[in-house]
mmCIF file of C-alpha atoms in Angstrom:
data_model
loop_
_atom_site.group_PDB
_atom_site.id
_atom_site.type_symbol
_atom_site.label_atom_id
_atom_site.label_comp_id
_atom_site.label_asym_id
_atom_site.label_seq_id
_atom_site.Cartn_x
_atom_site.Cartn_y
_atom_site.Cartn_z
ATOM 1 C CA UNK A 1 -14.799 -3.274 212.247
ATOM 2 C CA UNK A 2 -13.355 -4.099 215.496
ATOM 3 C CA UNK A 3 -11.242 -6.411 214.189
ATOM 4 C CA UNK A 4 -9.418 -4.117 212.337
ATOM 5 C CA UNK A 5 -9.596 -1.693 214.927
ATOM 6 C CA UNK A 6 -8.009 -4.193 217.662
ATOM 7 C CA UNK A 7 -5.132 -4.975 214.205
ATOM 8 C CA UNK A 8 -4.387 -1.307 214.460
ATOM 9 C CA UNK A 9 -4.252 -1.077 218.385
ATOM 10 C CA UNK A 10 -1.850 -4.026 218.159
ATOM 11 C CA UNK A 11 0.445 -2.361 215.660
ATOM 12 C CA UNK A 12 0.189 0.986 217.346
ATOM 13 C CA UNK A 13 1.743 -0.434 220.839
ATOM 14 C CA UNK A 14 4.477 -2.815 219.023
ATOM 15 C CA UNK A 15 5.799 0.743 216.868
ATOM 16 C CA UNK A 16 5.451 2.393 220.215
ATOM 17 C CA UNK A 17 7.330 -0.267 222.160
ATOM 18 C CA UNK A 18 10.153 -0.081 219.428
ATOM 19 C CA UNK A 19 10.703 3.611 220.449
ATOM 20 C CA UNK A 20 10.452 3.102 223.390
ATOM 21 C CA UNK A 21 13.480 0.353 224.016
ATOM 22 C CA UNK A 22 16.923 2.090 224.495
ATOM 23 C CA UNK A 23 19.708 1.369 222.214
ATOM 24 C CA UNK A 24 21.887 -1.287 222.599
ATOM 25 C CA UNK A 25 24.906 0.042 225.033
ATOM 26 C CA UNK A 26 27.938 -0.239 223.672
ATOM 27 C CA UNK A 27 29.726 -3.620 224.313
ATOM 28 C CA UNK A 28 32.192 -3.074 227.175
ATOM 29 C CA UNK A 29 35.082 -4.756 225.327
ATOM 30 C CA UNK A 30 34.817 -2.783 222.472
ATOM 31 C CA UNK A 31 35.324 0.304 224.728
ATOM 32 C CA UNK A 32 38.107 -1.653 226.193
ATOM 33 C CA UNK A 33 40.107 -2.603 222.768
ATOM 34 C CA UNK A 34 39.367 1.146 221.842
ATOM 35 C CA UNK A 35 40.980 2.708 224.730
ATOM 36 C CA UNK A 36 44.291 -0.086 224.670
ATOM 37 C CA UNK A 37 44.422 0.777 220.645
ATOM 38 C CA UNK A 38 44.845 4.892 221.858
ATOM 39 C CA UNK A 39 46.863 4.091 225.176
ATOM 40 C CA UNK A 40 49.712 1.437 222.762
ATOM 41 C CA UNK A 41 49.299 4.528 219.821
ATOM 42 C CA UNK A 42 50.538 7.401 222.314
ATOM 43 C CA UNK A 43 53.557 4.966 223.890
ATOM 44 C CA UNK A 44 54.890 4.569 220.807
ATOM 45 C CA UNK A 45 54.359 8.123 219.155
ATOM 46 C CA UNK A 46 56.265 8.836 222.717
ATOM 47 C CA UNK A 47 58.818 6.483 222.186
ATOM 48 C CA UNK A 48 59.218 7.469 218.605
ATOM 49 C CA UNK A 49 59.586 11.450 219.301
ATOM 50 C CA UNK A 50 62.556 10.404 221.939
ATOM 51 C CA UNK A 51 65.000 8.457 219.383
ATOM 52 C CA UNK A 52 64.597 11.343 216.867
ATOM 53 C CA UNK A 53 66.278 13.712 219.108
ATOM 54 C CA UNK A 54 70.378 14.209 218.276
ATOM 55 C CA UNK A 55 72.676 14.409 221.098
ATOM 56 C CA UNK A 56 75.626 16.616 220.889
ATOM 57 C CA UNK A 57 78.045 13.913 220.473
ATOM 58 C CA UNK A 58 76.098 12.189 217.200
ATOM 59 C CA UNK A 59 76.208 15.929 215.360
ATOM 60 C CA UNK A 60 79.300 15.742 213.126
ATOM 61 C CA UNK A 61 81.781 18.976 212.455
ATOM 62 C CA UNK A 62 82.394 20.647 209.251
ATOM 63 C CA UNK A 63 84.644 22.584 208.865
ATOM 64 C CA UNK A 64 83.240 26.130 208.150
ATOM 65 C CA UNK A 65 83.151 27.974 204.941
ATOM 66 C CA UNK A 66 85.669 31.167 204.696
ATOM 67 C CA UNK A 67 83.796 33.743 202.990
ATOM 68 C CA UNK A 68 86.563 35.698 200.951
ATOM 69 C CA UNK A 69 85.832 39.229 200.407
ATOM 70 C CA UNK A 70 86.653 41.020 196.966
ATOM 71 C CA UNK A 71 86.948 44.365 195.964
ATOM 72 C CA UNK A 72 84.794 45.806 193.338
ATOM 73 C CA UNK A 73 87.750 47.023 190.949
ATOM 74 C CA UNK A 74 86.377 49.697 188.434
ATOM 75 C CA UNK A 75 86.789 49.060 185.101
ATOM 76 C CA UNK A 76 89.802 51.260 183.709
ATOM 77 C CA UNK A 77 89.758 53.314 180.510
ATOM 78 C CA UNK A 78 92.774 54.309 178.398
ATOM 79 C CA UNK A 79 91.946 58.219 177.784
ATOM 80 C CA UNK A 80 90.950 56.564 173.585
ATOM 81 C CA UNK A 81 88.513 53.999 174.832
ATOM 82 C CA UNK A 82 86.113 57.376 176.677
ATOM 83 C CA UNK A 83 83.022 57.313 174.776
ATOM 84 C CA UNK A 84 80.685 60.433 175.326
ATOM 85 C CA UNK A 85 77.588 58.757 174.681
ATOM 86 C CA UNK A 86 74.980 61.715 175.699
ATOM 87 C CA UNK A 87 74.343 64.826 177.521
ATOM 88 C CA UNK A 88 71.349 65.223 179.629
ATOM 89 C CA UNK A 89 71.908 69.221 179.839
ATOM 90 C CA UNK A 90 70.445 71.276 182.918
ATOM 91 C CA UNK A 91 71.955 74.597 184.042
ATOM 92 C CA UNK A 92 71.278 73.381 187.712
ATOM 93 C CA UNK A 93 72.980 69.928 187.139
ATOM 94 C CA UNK A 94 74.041 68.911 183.707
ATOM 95 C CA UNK A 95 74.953 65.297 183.438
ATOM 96 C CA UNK A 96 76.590 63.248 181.106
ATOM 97 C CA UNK A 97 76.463 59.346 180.197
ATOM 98 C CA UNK A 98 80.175 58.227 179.478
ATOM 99 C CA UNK A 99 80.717 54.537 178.511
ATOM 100 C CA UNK A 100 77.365 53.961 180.038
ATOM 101 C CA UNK A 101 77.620 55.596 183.446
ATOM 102 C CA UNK A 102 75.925 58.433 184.437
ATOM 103 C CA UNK A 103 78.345 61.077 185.674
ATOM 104 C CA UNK A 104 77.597 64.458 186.876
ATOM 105 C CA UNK A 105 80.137 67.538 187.518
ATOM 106 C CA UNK A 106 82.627 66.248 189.714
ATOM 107 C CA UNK A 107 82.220 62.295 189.122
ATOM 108 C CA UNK A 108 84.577 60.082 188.300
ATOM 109 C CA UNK A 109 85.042 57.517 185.662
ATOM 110 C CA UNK A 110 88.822 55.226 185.223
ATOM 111 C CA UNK A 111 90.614 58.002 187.300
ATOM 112 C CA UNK A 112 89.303 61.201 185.433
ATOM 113 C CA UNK A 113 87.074 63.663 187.183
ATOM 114 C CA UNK A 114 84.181 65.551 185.021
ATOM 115 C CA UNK A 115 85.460 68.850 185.149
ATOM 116 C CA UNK A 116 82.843 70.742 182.620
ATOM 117 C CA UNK A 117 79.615 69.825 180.709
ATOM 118 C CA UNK A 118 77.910 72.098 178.279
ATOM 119 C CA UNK A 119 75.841 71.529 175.391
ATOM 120 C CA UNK A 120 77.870 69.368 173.317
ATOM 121 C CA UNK A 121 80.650 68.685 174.636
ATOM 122 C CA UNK A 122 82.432 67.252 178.481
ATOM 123 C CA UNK A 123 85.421 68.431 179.716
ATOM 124 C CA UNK A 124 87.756 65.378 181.693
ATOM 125 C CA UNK A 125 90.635 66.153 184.162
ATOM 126 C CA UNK A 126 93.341 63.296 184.975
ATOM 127 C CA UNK A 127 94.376 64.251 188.222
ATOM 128 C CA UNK A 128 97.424 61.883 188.185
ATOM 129 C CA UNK A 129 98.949 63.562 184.295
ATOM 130 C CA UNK A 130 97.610 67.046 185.342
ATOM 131 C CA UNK A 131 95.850 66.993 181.795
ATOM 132 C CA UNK A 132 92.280 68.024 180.060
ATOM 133 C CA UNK A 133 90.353 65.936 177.714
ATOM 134 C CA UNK A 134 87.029 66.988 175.850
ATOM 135 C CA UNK A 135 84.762 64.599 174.989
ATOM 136 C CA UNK A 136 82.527 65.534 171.790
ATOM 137 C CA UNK A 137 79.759 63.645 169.652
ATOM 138 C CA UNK A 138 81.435 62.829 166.452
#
């Protein structure tokens, strides 16, 4: 039995001796390549960043766009073309949709002012003829 009990002593102070030993250090010109790699990597991120800046004098003119303002012209209506296509009636404020616009009392639609609306019908005034028009379903 002791010689299996001297085999396991044996064993026992090799595994321990394993643990015990510190790790390798790291080769010193691995370190050394490692830090050149980082030091050559930031000179020429450095370098690059510096050409990639434009200089007054490289930026080339255009000539600048003219932006050309237009006036919204409203669509004009020959007194025939007026089509009353509903009345949305209120007493406090009746409205009526002519040629697809909404109009209340007083609007204005191709130079004619809603003078009137009652149930079925709107009443028109062309300022510029002095003269009424009624608009009706048909």
């Amino acid at each position: 039995m002791s010689i299996i009990y001297d085999a396991l002593n044996k064993a026992e102070k090799e595994n321990n001796n394993i643990h015990n030993k510190q790790s390798p250090k790291p080769n010193r010109r691995f370190i050394i390549t490692g830090i050149a790699v980082l030091i050559i990597i930031l000179i020429l991120s450095v370098i690059f960043l510096n050409n990639k800046k434009v200089h007054v004098s490289q930026i080339k003119s255009r000539r600048e766009t003219v932006r050309r303002h237009v006036k919204f012209v409203e669509k004009k209506y020959s007194p025939g073309s007026l089509v009353l296509e509903g009345i949305i009636y209120d007493k406090g404020v009746p409205t009526a949709v002519i040629n697809g616009k909404v109009l209340a009392e007083g609007g204005k639609i191709s130079g004619f002012r809603v003078d009137k609306i009652s149930k079925d019908s709107v009443q028109l005034f062309d300022s510029q003829d002095d003269r009424k028009i009624t608009l009706s379903f048909q």
